[in-house]
Each structure stands twice: as C-alpha cells, then as structure tokens.
PDB file of C-alpha atoms in Angstrom:
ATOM      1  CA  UNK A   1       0.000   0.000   0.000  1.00  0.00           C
ATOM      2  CA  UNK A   2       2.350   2.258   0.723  1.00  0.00           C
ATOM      3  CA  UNK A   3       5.809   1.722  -0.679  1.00  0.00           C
ATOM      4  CA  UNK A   4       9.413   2.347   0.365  1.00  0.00           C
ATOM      5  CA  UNK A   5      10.109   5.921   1.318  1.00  0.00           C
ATOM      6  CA  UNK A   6      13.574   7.012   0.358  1.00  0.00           C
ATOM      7  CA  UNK A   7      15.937   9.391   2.417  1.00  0.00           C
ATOM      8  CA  UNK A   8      16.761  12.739   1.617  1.00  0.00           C
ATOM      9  CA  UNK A   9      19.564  11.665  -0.621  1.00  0.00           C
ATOM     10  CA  UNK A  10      17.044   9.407  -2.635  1.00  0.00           C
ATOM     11  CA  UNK A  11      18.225   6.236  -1.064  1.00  0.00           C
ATOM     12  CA  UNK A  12      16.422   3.685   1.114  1.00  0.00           C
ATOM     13  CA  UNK A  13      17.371   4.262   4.812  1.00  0.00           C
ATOM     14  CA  UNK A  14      19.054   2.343   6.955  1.00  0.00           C
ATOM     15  CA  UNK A  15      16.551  -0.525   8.409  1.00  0.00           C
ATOM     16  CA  UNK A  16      16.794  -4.148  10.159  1.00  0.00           C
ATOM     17  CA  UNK A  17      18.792  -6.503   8.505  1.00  0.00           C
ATOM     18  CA  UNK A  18      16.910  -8.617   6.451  1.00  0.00           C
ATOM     19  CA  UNK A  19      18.059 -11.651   3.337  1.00  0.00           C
ATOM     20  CA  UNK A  20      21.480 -11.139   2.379  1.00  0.00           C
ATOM     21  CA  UNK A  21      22.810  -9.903   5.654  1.00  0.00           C
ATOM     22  CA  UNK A  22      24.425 -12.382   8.006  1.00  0.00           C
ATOM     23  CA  UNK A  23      25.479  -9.628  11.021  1.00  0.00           C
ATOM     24  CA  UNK A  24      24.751  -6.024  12.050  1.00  0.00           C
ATOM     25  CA  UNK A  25      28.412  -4.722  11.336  1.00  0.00           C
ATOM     26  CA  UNK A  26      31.372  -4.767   9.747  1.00  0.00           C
ATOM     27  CA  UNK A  27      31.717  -5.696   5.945  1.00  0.00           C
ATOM     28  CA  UNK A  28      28.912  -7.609   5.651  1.00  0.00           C
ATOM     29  CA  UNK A  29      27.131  -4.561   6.553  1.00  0.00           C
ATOM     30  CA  UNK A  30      29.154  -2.289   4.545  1.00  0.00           C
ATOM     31  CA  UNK A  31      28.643  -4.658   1.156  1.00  0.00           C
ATOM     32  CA  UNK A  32      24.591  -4.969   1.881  1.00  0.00           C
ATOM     33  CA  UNK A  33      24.169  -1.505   2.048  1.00  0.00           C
ATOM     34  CA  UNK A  34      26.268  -1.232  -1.513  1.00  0.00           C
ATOM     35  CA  UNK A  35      24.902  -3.696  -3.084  1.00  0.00           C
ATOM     36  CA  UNK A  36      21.154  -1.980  -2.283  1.00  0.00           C
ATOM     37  CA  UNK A  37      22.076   1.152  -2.188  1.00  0.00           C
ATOM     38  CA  UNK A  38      23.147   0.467  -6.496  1.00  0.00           C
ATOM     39  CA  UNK A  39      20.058  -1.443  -6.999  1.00  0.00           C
ATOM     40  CA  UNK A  40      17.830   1.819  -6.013  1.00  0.00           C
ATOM     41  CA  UNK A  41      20.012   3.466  -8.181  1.00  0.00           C
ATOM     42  CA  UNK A  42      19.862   1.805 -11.320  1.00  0.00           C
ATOM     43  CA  UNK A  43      15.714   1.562 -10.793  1.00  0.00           C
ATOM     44  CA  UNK A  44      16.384   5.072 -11.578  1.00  0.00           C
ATOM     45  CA  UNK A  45      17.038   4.149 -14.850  1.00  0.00           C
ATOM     46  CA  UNK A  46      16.267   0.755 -15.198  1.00  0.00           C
ATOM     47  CA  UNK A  47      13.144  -1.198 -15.144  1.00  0.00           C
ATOM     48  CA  UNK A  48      13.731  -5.203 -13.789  1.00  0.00           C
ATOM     49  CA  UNK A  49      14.345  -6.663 -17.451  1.00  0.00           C
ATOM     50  CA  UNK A  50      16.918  -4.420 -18.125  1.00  0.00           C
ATOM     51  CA  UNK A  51      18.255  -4.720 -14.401  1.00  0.00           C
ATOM     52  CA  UNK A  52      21.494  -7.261 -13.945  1.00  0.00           C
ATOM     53  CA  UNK A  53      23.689  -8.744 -11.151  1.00  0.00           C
ATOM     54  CA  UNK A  54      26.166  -7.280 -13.654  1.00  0.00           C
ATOM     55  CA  UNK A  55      25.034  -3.689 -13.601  1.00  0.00           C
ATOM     56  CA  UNK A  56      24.402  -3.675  -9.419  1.00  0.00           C
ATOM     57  CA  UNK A  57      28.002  -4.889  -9.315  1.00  0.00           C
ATOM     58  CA  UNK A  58      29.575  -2.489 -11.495  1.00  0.00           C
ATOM     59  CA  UNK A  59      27.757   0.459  -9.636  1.00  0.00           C
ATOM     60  CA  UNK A  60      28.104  -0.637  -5.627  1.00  0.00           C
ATOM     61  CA  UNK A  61      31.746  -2.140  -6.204  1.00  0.00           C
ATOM     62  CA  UNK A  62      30.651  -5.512  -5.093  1.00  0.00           C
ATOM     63  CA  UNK A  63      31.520  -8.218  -7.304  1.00  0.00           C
ATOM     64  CA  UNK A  64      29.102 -10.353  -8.930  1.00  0.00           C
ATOM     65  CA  UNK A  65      30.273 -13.710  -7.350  1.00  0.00           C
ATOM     66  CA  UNK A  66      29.321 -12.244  -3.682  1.00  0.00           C
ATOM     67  CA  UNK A  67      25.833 -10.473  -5.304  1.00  0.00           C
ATOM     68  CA  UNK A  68      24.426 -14.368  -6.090  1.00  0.00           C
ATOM     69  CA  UNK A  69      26.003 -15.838  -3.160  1.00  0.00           C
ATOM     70  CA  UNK A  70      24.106 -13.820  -0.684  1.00  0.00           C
ATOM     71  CA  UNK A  71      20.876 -13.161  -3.023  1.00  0.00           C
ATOM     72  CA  UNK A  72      21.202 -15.277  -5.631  1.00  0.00           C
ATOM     73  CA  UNK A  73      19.215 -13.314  -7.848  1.00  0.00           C
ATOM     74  CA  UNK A  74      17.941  -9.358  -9.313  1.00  0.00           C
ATOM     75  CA  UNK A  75      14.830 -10.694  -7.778  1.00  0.00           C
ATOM     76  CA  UNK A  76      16.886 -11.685  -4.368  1.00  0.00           C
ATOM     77  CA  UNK A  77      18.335  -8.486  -4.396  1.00  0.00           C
ATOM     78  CA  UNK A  78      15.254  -6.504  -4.827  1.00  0.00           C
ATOM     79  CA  UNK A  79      13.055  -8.031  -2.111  1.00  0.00           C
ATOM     80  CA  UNK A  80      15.740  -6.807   0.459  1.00  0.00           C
ATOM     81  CA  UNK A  81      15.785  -3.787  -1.169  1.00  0.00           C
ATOM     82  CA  UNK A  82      11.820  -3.383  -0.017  1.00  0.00           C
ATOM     83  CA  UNK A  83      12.146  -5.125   2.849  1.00  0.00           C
ATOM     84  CA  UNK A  84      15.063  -2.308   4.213  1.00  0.00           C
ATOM     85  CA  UNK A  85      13.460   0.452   3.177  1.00  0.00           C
ATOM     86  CA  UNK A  86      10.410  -0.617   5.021  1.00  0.00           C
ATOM     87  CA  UNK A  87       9.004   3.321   5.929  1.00  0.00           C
ATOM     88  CA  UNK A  88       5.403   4.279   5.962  1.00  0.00           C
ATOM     89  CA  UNK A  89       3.911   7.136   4.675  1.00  0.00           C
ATOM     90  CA  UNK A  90       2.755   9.623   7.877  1.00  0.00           C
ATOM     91  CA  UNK A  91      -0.402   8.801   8.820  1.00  0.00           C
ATOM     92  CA  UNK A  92      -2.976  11.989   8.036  1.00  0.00           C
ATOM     93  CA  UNK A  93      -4.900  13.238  11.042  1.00  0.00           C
ATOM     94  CA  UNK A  94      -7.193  15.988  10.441  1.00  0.00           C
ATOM     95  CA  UNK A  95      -9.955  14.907  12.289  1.00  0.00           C
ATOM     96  CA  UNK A  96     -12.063  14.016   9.334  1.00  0.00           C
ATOM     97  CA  UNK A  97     -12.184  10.304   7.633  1.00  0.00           C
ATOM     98  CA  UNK A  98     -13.202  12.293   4.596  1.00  0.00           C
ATOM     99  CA  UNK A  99     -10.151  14.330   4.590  1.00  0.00           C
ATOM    100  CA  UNK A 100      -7.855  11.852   6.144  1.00  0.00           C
ATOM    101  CA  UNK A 101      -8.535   9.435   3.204  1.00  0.00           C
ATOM    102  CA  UNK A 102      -7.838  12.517   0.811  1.00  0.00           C
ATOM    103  CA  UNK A 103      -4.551  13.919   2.317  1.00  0.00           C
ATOM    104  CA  UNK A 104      -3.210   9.907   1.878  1.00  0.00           C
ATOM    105  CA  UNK A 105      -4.502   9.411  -1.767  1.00  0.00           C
ATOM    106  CA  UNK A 106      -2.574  13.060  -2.583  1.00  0.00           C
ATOM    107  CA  UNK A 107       0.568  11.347  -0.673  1.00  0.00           C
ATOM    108  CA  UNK A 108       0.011   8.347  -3.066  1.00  0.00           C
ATOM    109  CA  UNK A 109      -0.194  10.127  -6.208  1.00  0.00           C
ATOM    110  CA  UNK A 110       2.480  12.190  -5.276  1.00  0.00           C
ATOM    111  CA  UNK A 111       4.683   9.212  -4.377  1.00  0.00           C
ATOM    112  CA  UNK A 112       4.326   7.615  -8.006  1.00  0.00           C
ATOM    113  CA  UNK A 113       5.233  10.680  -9.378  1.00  0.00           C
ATOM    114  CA  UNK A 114       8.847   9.222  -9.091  1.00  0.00           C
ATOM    115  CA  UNK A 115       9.468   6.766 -12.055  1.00  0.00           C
ATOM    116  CA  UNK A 116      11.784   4.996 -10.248  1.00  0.00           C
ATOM    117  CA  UNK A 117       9.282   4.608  -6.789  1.00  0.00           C
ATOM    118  CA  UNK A 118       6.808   2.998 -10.047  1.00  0.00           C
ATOM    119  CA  UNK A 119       9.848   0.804 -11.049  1.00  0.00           C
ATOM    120  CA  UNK A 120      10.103  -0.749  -7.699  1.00  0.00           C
ATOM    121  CA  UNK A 121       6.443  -1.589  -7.430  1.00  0.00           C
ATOM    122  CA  UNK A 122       7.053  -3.051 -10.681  1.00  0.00           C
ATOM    123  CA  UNK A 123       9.931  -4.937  -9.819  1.00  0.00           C
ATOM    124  CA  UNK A 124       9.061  -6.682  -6.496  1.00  0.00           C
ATOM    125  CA  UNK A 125       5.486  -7.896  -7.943  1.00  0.00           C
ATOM    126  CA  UNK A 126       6.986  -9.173 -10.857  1.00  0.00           C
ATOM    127  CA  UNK A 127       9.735 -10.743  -8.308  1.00  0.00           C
ATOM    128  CA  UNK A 128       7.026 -12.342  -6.565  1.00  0.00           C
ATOM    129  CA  UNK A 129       5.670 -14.322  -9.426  1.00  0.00           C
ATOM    130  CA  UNK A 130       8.968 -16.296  -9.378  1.00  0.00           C
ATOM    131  CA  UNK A 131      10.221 -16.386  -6.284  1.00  0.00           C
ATOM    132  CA  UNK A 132       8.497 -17.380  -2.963  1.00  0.00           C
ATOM    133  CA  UNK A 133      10.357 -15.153  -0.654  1.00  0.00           C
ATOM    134  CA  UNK A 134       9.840 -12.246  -2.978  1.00  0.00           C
ATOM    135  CA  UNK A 135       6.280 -12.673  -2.758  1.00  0.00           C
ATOM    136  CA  UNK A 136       5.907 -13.206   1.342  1.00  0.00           C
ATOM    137  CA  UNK A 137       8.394 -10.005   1.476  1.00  0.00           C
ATOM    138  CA  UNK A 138       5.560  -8.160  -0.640  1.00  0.00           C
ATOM    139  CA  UNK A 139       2.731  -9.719   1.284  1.00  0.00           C
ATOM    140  CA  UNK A 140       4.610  -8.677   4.837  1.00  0.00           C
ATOM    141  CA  UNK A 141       5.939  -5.287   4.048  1.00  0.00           C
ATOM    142  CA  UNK A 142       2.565  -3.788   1.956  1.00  0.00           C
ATOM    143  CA  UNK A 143       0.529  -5.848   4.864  1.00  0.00           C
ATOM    144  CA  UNK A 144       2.245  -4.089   7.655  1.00  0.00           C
ATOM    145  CA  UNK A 145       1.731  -0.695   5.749  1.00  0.00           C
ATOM    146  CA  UNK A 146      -1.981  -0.876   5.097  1.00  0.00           C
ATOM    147  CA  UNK A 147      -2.463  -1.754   9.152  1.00  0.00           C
ATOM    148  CA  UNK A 148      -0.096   0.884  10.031  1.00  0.00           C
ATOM    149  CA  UNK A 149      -2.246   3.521   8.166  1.00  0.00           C
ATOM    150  CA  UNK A 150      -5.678   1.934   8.602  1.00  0.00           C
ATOM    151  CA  UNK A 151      -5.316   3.362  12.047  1.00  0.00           C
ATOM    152  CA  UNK A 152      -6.784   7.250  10.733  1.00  0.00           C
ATOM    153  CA  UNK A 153     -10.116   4.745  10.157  1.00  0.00           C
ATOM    154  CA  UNK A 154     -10.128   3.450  13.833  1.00  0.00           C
ATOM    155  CA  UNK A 155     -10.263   7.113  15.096  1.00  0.00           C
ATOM    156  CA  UNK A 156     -12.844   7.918  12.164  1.00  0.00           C
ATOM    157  CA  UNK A 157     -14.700   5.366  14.146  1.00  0.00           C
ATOM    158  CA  UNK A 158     -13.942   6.831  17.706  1.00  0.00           C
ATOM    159  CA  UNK A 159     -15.095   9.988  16.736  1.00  0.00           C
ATOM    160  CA  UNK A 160     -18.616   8.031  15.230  1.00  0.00           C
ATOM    161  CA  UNK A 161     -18.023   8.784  11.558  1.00  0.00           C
ATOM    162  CA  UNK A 162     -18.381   5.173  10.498  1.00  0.00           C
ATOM    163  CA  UNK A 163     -19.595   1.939  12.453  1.00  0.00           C
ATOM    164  CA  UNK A 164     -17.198   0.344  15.285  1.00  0.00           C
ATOM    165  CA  UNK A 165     -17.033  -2.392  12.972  1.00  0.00           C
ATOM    166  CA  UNK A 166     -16.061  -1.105   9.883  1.00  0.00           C
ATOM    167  CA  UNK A 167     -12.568  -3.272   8.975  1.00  0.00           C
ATOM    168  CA  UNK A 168      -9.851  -0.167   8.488  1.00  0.00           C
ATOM    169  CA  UNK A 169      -7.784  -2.787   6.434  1.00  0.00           C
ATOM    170  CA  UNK A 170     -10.363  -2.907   3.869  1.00  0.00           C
ATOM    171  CA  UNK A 171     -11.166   0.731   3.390  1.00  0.00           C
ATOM    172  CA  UNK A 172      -7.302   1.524   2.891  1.00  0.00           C
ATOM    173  CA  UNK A 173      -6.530  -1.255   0.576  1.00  0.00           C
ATOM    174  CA  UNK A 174     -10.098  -0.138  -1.282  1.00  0.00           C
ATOM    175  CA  UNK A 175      -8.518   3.577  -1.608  1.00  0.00           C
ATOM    176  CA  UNK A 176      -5.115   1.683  -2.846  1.00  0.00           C
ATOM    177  CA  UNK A 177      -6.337  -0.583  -5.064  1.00  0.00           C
ATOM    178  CA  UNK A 178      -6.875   1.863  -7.999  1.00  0.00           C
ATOM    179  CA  UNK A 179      -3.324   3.525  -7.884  1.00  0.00           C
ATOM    180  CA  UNK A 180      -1.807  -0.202  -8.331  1.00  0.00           C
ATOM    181  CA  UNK A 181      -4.206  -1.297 -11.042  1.00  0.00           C
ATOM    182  CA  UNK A 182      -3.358   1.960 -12.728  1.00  0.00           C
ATOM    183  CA  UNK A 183       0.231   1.774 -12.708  1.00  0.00           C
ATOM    184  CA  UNK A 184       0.897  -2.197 -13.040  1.00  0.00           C
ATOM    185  CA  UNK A 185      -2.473  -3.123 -15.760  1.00  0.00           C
ATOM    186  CA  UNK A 186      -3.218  -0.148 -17.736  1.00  0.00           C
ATOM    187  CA  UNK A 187       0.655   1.405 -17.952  1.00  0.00           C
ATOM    188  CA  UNK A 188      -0.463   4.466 -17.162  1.00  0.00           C
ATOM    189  CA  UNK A 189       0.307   7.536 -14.709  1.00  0.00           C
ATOM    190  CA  UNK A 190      -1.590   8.203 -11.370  1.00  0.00           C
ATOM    191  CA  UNK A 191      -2.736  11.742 -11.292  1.00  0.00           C
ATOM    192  CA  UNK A 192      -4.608  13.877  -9.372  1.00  0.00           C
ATOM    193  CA  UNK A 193      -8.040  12.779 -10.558  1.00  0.00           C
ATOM    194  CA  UNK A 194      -7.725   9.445  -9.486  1.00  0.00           C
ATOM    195  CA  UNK A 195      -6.040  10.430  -6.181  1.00  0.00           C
ATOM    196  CA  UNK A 196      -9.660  12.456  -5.833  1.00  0.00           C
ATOM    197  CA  UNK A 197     -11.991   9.568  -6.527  1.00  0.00           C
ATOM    198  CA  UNK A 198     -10.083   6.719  -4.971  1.00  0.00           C
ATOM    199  CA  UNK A 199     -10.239   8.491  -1.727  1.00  0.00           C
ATOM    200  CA  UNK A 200     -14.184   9.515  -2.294  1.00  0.00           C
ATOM    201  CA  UNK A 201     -15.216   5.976  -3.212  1.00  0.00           C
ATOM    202  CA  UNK A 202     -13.281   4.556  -0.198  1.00  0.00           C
ATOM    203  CA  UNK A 203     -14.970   7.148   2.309  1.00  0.00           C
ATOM    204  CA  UNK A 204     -18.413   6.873   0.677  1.00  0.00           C
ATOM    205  CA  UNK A 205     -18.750   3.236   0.901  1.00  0.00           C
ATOM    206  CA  UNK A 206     -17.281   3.217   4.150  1.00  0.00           C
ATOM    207  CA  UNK A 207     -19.562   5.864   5.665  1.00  0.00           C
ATOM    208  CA  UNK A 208     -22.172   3.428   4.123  1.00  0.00           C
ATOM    209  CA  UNK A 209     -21.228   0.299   5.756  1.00  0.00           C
ATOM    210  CA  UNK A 210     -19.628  -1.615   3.072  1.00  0.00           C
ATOM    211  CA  UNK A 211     -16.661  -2.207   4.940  1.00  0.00           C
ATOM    212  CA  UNK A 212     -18.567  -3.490   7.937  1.00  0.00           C
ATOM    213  CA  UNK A 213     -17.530  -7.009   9.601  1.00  0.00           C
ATOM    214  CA  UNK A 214     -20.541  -7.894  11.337  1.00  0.00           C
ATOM    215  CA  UNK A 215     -19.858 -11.353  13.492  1.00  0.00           C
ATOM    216  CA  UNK A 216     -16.688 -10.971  11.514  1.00  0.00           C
ATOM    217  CA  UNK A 217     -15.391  -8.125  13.411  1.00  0.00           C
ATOM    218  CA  UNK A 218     -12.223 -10.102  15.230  1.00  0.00           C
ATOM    219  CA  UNK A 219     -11.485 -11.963  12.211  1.00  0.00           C
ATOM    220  CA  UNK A 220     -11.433  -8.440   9.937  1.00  0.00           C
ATOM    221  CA  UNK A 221      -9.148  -7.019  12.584  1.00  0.00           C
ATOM    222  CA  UNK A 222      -6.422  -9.563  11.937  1.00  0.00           C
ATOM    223  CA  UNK A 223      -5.819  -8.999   8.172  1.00  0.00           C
ATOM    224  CA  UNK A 224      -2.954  -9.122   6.375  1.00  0.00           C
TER     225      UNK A 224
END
C-alpha cells in the first residue's frame, strides 16, 4: 500500500537486517548496504528486465560472485531492497475520515510521481511471481503498511463517523487498489483525478457500511 520511502539523498534508509545480511556490522554490513544502495540506483534508470547482477556490481563495487552468493538473484536483491526500506507514509490526522482518506490518496499520487518509486512496485510484484520469498516479502511489508495507516479509520470510528465495525484494512486497501491497477495493468500515470476519486469511493462506501464485519469483526481485525 504504501511503498518504500527514500531518504533525503534518494536512497532507502538504513533498516533491520533482512536476506542477504548475516550480522549487524562490519563488511557484511558495509557490502549490503552497496549492493542496495546500487540497486535503487539503477531503478532510476532501469526497469527489472533491463536490471542485472552485472550492472548492481559495477555500480556498488561488489563483485558479482558475492551479489548471487548472498541473493542469488535481481529478484533476491530486490526483495531486500523493499524489505530495508520498510518506511510508511505519515499517517494523516485531520480529524475528518473524509479528509484523512484525501490527504493519503494526494501522498500516493504524489509518491508515483517518481518513475523509479513505479519501477520498484514493478519490480518486487513481478519478483514475486517467481520467487516465494519475494512474494511473502511483498505480502509482509505492503501488509504491515496498510495496518499501520488503517489506524486514521479506527479514530474515524472513535469519533462516530463510520460503524465500530467497519474493517480499516479494507477501506485503505479499497482507496489503494486503484493507484496499483493503474500503474501495473493499464501502464499508465496516477494523477490527481484518481487520487480524488479513490479516496471519495473509499470514504463513501465506508460511511455506508460496506466495509462493515458484522460477526466478523475479530477476524477483519487480523488482516494481512
């Protein structure tokens, strides 16, 4: 849901250690954070076909042998690659679902703005059509993020805008689901119009009770 956020210098920042790393320190460390750090690089320019253990190793200075030892694989390389940079979007809080739901869809659009934060959508879900670990990275990582933000719908229910058993989960990966099918079926850019009626649809059918879990409530809670 909501995808690596790079640092300042436009690389992924600093996170647990995750495949690929065998300790916290020291050169293994040091050749990790290379070897990733050339990867989000050359998304820059490259989508995953024209991405190589060749061109990662010419850019971080790691050479190829060590690249597929530890990750065997571009599609190795790029699941760590998500799973470091692992930071969620902030989590709007304006004291209106309507307006909360907006606020993240403009973060969204503005996110996939960057051809390269496109590229590594694009990468890891075509990663995860080929390699297991790949796909539980993207099913952990995008899991964790839709939780972390369907908290703004747990206060939208505090505060009595939609039913205490409306299933947060479901309304952000509703408000999500456009922006993905956009960029990864049709080819085509996310703009500002479909920032704008993502979020409406989401708030509209969760102020009507779509999202609603019933006797399902506990179950709905644990998604993901």
């Amino acid at each position: 849901m909501t995808p690596p956020e790079p640092q300042e210098s436009g690389r992924p920042p600093e996170q647990p250690r995750a495949h690929g790393a065998t300790r916290p320190g020291g050169r293994t460390a040091r050749t990790r954070a290379a070897v990733l750090a050339a990867a989000w690089d050359e998304l820059g320019t490259q989508d995953l076909a024209s991405l190589t253990v060749e061109r990662i190793a010419q850019r971080s200075g790691v050479h190829a042998a060590t690249i597929r030892r530890r990750w065997r694989t571009v599609e190795g390389v790029i699941s760590d690659l998500l799973s470091r940079s692992g930071g969620t979007i902030p989590v709007p809080d304006t004291g209106s679902l309507r307006q909360d739901l907006h606020a993240l869809a403009r973060s969204l659009a503005d996110f996939y703005t960057d051809p390269r934060n496109q590229r590594l959508v694009e990468a890891i879900v075509t990663a995860a059509t080929r390699d297991p670990g790949a796909a539980e990275v993207l099913k952990t990582v995008f899991g964790g993020r839709v939780r972390h933000v369907a908290s703004l719908v747990d206060r939208a229910a505090e505060r009595g805008e939609v039913a205490p058993d409306t299933d947060g989960f479901e309304v952000i990966a509703a408000l999500g689901g456009p922006f993905y099918y956009r960029l990864l079926m049709l080819r085509r850019p996310v703009d500002a119009n479909l920032a704008r009626t993502s979020a409406e649809t989401a708030y509209l059918a969760a102020v009507e009770g779509v999202f609603r879990t019933g006797d399902g409530a506990e179950e709905g809670a644990g998604r993901g």
